[in-house]
Coordinates of C-alpha atoms and ligand atoms in Angstrom, one line a residue:
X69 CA -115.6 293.7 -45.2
X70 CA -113.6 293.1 -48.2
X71 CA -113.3 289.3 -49.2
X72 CA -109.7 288.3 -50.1
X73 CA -108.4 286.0 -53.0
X74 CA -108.3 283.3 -51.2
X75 CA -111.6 283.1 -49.8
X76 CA -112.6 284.4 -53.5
X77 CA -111.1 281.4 -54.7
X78 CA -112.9 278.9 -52.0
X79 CA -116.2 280.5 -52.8
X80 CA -115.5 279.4 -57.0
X81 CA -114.7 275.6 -55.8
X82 CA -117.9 275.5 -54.0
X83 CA -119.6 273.2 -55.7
X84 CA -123.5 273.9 -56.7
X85 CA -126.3 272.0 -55.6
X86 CA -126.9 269.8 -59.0
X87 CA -123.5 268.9 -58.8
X88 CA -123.7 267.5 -55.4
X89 CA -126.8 265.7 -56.3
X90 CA -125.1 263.9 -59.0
X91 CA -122.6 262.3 -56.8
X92 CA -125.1 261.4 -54.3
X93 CA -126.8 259.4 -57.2
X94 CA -124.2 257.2 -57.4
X95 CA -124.0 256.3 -53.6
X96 CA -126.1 254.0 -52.6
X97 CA -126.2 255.5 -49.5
X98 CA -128.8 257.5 -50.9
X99 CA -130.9 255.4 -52.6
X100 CA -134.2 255.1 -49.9
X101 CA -133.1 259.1 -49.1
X102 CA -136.1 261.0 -50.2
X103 CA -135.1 263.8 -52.4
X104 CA -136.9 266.4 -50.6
X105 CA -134.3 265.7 -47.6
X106 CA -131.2 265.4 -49.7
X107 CA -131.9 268.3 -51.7
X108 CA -132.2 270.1 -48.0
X109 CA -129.2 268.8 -46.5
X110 CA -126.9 269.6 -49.7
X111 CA -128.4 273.1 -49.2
X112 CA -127.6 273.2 -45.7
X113 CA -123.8 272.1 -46.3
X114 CA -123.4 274.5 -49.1
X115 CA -124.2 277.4 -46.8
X116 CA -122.5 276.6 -44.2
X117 CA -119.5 276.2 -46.3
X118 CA -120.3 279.3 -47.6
X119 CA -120.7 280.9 -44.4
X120 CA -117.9 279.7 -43.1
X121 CA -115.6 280.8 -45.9
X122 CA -117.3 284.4 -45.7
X123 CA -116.9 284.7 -41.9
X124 CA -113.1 283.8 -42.5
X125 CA -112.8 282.4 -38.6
X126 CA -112.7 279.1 -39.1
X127 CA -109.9 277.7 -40.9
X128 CA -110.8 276.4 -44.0
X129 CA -108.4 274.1 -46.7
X130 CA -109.3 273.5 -50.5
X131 CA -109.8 269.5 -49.5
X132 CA -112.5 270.2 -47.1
X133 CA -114.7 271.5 -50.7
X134 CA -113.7 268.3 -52.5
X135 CA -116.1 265.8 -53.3
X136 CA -116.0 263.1 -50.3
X137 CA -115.9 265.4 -47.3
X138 CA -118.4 267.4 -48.9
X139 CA -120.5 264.3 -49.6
X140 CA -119.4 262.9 -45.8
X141 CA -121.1 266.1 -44.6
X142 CA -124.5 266.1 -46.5
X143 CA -124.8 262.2 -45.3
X144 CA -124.7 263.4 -41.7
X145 CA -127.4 266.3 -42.3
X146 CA -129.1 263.6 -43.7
X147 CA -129.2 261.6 -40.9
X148 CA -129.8 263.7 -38.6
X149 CA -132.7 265.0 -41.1
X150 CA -134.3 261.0 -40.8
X151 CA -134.3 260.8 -37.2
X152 CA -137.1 262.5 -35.1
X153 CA -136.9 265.7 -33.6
X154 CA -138.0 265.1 -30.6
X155 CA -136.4 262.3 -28.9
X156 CA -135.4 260.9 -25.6
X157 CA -132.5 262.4 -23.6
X158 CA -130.5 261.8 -20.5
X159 CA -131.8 264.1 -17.6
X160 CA -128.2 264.3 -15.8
X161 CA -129.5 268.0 -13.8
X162 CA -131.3 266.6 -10.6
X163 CA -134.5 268.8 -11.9
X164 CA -136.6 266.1 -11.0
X165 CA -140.0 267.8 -13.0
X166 CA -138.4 269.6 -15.6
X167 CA -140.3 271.8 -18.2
X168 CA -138.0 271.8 -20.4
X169 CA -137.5 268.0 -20.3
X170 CA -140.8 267.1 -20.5
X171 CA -142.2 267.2 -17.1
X172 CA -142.8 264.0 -15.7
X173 CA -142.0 260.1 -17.2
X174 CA -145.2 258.1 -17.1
X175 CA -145.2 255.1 -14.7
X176 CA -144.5 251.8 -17.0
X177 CA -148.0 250.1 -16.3
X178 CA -149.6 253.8 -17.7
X179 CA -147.2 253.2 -20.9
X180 CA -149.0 249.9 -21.6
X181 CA -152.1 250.9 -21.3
X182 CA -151.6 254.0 -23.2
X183 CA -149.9 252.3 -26.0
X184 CA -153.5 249.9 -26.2
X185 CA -155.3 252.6 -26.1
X186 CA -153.3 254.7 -28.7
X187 CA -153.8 251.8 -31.4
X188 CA -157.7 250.2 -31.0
X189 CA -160.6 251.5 -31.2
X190 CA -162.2 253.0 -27.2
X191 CA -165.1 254.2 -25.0
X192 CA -163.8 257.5 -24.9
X193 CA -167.1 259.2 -25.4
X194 CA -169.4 256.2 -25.5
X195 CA -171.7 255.3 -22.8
X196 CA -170.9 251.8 -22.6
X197 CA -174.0 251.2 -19.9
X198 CA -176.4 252.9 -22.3
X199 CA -174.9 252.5 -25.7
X200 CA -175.3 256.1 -26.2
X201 CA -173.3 259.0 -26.4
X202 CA -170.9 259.8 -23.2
X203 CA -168.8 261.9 -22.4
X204 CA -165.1 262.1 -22.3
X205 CA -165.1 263.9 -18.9
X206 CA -166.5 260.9 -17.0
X207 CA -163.9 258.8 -17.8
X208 CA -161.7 260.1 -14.7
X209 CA -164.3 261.9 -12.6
X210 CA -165.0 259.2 -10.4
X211 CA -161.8 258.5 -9.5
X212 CA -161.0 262.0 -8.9
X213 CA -163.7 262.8 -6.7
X214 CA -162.6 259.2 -5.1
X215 CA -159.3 260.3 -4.3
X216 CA -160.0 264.0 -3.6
X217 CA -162.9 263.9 -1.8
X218 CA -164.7 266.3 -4.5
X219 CA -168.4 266.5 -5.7
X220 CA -167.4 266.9 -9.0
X221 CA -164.5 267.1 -11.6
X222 CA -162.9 267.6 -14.8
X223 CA -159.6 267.5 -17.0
X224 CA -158.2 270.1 -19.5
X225 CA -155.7 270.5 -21.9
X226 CA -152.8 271.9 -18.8
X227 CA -153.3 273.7 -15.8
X228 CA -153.3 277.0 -17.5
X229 CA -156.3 276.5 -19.3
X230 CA -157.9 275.2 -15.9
X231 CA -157.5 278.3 -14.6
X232 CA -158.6 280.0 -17.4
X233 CA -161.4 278.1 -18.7
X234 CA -162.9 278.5 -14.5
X235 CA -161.8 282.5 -14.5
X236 CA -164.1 282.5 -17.7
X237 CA -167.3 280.5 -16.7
X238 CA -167.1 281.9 -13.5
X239 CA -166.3 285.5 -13.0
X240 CA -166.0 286.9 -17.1
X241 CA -167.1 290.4 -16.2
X242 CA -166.8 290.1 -12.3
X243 CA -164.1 291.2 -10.2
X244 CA -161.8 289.0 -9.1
X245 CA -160.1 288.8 -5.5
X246 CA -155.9 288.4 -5.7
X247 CA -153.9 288.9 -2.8
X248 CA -151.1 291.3 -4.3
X249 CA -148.4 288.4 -3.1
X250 CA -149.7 285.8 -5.3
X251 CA -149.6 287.4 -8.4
X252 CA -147.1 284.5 -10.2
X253 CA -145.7 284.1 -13.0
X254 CA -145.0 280.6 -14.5
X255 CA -142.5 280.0 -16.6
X256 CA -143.2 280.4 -20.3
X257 CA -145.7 283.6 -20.4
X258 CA -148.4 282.3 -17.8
X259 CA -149.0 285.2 -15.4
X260 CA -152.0 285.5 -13.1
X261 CA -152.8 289.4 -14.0
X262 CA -152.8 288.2 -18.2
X263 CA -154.8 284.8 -17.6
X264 CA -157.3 286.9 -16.1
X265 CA -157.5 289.9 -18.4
X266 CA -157.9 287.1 -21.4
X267 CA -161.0 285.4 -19.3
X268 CA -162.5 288.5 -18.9
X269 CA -162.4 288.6 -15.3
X270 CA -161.6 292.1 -13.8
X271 CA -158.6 291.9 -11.3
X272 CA -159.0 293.1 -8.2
X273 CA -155.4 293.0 -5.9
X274 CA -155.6 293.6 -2.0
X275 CA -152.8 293.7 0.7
X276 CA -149.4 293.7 -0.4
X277 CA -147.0 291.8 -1.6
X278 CA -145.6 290.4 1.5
X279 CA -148.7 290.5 3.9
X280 CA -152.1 290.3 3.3
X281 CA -154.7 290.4 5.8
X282 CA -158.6 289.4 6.0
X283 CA -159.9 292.9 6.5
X284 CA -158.0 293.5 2.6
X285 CA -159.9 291.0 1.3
X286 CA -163.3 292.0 3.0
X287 CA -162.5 295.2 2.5
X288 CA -162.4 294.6 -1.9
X289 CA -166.1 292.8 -2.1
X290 CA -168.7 294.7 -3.9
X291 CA -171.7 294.4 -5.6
X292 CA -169.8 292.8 -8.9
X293 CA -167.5 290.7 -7.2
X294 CA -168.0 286.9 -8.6
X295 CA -164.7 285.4 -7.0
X296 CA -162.2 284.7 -4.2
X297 CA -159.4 283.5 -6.2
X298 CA -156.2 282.0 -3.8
X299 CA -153.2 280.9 -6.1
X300 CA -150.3 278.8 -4.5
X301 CA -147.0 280.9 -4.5
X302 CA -145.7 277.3 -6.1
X303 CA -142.2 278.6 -7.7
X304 CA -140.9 281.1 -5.2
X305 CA -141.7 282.1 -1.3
X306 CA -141.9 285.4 0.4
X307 CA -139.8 285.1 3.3
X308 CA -139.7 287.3 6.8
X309 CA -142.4 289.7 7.7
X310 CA -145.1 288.1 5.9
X311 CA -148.8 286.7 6.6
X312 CA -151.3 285.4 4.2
X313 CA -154.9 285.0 4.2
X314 CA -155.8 280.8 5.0
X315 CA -157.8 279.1 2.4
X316 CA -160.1 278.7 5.6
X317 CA -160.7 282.1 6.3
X318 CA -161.3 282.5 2.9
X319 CA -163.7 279.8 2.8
X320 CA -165.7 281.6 5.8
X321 CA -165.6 284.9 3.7
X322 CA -166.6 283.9 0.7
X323 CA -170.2 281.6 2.9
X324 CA -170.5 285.0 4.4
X325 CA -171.4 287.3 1.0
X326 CA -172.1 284.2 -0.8
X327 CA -169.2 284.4 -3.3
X328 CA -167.5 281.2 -4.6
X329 CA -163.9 280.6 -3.5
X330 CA -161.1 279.3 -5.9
X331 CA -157.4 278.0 -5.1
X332 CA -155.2 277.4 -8.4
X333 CA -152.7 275.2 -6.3
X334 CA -150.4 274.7 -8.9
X335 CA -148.6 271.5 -8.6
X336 CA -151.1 269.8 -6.7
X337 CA -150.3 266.6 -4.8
X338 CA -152.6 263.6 -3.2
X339 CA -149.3 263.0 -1.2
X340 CA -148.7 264.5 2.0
X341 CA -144.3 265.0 1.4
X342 CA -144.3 265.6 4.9
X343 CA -144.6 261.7 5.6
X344 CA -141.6 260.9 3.9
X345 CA -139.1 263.7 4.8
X346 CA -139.7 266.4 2.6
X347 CA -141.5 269.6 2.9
X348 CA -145.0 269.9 2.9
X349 CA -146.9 271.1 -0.2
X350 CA -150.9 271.9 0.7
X351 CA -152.5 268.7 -0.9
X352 CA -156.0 268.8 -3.0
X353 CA -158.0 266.7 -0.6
X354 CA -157.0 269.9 1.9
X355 CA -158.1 272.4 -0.2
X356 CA -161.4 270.4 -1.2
X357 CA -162.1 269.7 2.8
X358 CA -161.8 273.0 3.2
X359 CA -164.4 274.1 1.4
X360 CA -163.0 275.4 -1.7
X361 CA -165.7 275.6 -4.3
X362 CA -163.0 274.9 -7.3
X363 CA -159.2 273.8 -7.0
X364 CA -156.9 273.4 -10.3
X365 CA -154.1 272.0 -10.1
X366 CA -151.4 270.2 -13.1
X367 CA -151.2 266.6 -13.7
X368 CA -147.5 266.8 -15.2
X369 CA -146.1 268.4 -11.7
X370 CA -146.2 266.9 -8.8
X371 CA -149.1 264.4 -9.6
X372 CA -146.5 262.9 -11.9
X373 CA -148.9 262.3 -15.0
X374 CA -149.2 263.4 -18.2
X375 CA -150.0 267.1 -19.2
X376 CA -153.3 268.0 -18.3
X377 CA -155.6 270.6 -15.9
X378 CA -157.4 269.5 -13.6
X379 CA -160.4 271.3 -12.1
X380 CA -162.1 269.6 -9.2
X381 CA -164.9 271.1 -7.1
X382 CA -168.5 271.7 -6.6
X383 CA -170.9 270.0 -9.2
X384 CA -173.0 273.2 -10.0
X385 CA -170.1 275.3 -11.0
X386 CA -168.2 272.3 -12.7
X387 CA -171.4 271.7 -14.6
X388 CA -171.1 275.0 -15.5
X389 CA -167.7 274.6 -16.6
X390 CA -168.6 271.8 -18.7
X391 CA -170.7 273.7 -20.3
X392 CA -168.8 276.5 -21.7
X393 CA -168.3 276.6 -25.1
X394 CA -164.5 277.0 -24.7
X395 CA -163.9 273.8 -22.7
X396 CA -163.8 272.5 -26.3
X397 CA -161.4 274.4 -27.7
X398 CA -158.7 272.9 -24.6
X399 CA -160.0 269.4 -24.1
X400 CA -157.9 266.7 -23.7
X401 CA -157.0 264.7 -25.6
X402 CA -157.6 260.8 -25.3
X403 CA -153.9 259.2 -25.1
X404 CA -153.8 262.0 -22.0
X405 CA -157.0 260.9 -20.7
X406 CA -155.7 256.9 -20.9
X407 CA -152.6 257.9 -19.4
X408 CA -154.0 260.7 -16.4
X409 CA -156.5 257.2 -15.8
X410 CA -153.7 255.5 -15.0
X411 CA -151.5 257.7 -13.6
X412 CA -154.6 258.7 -10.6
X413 CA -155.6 254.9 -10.2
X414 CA -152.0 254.6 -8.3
X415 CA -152.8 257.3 -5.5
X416 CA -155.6 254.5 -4.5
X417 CA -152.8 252.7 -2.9
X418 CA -149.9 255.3 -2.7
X419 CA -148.1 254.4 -0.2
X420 CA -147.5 250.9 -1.8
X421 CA -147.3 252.5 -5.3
X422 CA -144.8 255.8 -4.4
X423 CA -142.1 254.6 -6.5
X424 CA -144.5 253.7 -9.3
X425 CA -144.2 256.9 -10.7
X426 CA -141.3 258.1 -11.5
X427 CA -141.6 261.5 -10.3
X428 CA -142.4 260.4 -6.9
X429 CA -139.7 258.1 -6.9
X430 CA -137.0 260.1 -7.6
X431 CA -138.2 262.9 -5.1
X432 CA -138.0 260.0 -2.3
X433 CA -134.8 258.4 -3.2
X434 CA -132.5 257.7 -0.4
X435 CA -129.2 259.2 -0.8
X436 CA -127.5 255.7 -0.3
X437 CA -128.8 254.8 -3.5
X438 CA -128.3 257.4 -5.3
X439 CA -124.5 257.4 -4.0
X440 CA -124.2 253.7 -5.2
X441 CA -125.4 254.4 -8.5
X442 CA -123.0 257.6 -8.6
X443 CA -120.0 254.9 -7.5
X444 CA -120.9 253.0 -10.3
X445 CA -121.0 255.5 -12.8
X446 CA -117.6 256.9 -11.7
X447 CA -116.2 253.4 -12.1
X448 CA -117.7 253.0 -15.7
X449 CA -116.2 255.8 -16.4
X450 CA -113.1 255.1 -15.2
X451 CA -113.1 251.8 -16.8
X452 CA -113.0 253.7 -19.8
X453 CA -109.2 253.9 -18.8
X454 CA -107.9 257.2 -20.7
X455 CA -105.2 258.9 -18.2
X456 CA -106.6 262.2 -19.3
X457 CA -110.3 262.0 -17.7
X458 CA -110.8 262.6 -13.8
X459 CA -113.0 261.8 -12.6
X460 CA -114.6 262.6 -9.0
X461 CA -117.9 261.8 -6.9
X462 CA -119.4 265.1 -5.7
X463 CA -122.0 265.9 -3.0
X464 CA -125.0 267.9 -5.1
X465 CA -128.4 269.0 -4.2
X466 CA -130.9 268.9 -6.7
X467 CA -134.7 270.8 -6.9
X468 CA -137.8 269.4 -7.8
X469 CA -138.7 272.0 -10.3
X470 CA -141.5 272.2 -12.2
X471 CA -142.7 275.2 -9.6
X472 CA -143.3 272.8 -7.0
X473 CA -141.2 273.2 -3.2
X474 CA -139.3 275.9 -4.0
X475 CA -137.4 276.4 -1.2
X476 CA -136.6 272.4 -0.8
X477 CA -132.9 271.1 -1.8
X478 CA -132.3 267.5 -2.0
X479 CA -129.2 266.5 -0.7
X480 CA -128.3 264.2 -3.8
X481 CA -124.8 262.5 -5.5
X482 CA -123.0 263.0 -8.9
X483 CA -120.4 262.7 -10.5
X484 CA -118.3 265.3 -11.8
X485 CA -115.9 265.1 -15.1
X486 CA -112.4 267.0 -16.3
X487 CA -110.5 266.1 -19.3
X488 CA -107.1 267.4 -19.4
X489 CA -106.3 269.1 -23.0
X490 CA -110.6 269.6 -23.3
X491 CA -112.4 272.7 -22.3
X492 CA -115.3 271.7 -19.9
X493 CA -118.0 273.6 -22.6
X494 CA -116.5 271.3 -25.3
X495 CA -117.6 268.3 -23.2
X496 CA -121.0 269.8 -22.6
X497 CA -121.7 269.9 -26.5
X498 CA -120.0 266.7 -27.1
X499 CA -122.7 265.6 -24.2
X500 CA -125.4 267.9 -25.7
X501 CA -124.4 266.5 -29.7
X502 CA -124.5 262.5 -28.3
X503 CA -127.0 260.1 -30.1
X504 CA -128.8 260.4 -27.2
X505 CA -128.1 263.6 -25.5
X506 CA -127.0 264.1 -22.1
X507 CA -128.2 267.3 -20.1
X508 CA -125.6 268.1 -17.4
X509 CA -124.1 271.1 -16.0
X510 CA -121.4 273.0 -15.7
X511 CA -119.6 273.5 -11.8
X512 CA -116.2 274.3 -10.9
X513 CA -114.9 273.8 -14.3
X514 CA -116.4 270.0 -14.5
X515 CA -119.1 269.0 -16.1
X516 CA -121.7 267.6 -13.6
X517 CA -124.2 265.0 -13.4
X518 CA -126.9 264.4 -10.7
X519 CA -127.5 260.7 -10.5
X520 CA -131.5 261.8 -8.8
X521 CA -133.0 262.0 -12.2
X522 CA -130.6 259.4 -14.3
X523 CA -132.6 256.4 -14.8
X524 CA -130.5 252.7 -14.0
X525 CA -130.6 252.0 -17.9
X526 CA -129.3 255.2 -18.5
X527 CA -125.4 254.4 -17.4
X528 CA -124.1 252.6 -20.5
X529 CA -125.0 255.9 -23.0
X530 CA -123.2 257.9 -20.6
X531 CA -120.1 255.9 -20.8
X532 CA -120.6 254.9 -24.6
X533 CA -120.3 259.1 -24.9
X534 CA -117.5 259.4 -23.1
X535 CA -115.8 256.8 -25.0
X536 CA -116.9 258.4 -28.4
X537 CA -115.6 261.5 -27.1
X538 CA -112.4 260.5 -25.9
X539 CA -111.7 258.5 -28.7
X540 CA -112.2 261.9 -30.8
X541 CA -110.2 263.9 -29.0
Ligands
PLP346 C1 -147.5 275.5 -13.2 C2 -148.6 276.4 -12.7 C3 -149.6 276.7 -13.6 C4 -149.7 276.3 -15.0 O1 -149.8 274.9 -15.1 P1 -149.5 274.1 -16.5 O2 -150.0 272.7 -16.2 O3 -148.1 274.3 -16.7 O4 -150.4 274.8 -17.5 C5 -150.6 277.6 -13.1 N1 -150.6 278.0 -11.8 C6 -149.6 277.7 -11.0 C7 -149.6 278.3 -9.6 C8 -148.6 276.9 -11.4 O5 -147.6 276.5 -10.5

């Protein structure tokens, strides 16, 4: 593509990056910017600038190169440069356990503790009753075994190494038992074939993928078979002609040729949902008093804690598991550990404590309050009072997410924006660009938010962006 004079001529007035720095010198602005991130952000504006002029779509005037929009532009690289990147957002989407969002919020009485335990000095692998060594693992074995009913456990790094770090004491070398209908994959790469090539366990699939029957699985034991592996179809369900093989019957199998049993359930839940209107997810005391030798499950889904693994089971494989070299290399980590502690210590009491944690909470909302806080939003907004916004409340469902009740929609309320002279995807960046970004969605040419996962505090930034917006527009 040939460049024509006048983009010739815009390229010449670009200034250089010395020049730019030389005016930023004499702002003051500038003065506790360290170099390193105003030399970036003048580099930035320059090429964009350039890129824009070369592209020749946007339209571009001499006085946008001069000195103070040029100078406007690198202070607002800059800033953004000086805040963090990762920061909090507004979860307007009704995915109550979001990956992308960060899973689930810690309950405020874990943040406290956390944040002690984050600045001082801890037992985290001292044997207080001995004043020797400990270990890190004990810190929330007891409780787990409390609250699960298991003879032993132990946290990891996420649920994936869970599974991997058991596939690999367990069965590296053995084959492994899969029902060809619960081969998942999890979002971001985790897939039950790949996690057990890596471990070293050799996969051995039965049945098919929408039935699966006993005889398949007794059929697939040989002389090198070291596991019964079950994994909890958690993200999707095969509906119609189907039938799986019961944990149970596993269970009885496994006794019968002496082969240890293992269920990855995925989410995992101490909560039966069933008891408070939802559907019901298998739970880990279940799968424990059924006789599973090892159950993983996450403590970020469902559990409603911080990211971790968690392996619970019987103590001669779990010591095992303790043992293997690897467990080191996805331990967690002991801000985790303080806030897992915390997180577990509720499900003593849960039925007290549901709306503790937040995930929990917003799973269990009752419609009538989440269509009160809707009503107020909608009237903050109209408050705002610009003739050009409509604004409307709108029946929604939203999903748990996080691979967790697939099939369940929650009725839930939002409400739903139109600006007149203002494409809906130009409010979704403005929303997206805000301070504190706001995650919505786009429906019927609105731009939607589910009041499930908005948090009470949360209101005012959604007005003040509306405001900003409409004032900009
Ligand atoms: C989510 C999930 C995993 C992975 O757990 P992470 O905590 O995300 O590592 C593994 N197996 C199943 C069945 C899952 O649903």
């Amino acid at each position: 593509m040939d460049v024509t004079e006048k983009q010739q001529t815009l390229l010449r007035m670009l200034p250089g990056v010395d020049n730019i720095l030389e005016l930023a010198k004499a702002d003051p602005f500038f003065n506790d910017i360290p170099k390193s991130v105003l030399v970036r952000s003048i580099r930035t504006v320059v090429e964009n600038l350039r890129t824009i002029i070369i592209d020749n779509k946007q339209d571009i005037t001499e006085t946008k190169l001069s000195d103070s929009p040029i100078i406007e532009k690198v202070k607002n690289s800059v800033k953004e440069m000086m805040t963090p990147n990762l920061k909090c957002i507004v979860n307007a989407t009704g995915v109550v356990i979001h990956t992308n969002l960060g899973r689930s919020l810690l309950a405020d009485g874990v943040v406290e503790n956390l944040l002690a335990i984050a600045s001082r000095y801890s037992n985290l692998e001292f044997d207080l009753s001995k004043g020797v060594r400990g270990s890190r693992y004990s810190i929330v074995e007891d409780i787990l075994c409390e609250i699960s009913g298991a003879e032993a456990a132990m946290v990891v790094n996420n649920n994936a190494g869970a599974v991997f770090l058991s596939l690999e004491t367990i069965s590296k070398g053995k084959k492994v038992v899969v029902s060809r209908g619960e081969l998942v994959e999890i979002g971001g790469s985790f897939r039950i074939p790949d996690v057990m090539a890596k471990s070293g366990g050799i996969l051995k699939e039965v049945g098919t993928t929408n039935r699966t029957h006993l005889i398949d699985y007794e059929n697939a034991i040989e002389h090198d078979t070291g596991l019964l592996l079950k994994v909890h179809t958690s993200n999707y369900s095969v509906v119609g002609f189907t039938a799986d093989v019961s944990l149970e019957n596993l269970v009885t199998l496994g006794a019968k040729y002496q082969i240890p049993v293992m269920e990855d359930l995925g989410s995992g839940t101490f909560v039966d949902f069933s008891k408070y209107g939802l559907l019901k997810e298998p739970t880990v005391q279940e799968s424990v008093a059924t006789g599973a030798d090892i159950v993983t499950f996450s403590g970020d889904k469902l559990l409603g804690g911080p990211q971790a693994g968690i392996i619970v089971g019987k103590k001669d494989i779990l010591d095992r598991i303790k043992k293997n070299p690897i467990a080191r290399a996805l331990r967690i980590d002991k801000l985790t550990l303080a806030a897992l502690e915390g997180t577990i210590r509720y499900y003593r009491n849960i039925d007290r404590e549901i709306d503790s944690i937040p995930t929990l909470r917003m799973l269990t909302l009752p419609i009538g309050y989440i269509e009160t806080r809707a009503m107020e939003l909608a009237k903050m907004l109209e408050n705002i009072d610009d003739s050009r916004m409509f604004v409307s409340l709108i029946d929604l469902s939203s999903r748990p997410g996080g691979g967790a009740l697939p099939l369940l929609k929650l009725p839930s309320k939002g409400v739903g924006v139109k600006v007149q002279g203002v494409s809906v995807n130009f409010i979704e960046e403005k929303m997206l660009n805000n301070e504190i970004p706001i995650i919505g969605r786009i429906e019927e040419d609105r731009f939607i938010m589910d009041l499930r996962t908005i948090l009470d505090d949360e209101l005012p930034i959604i007005e003040n962006a509306f405001d900003n917006m409409l004032r900009k527009v």
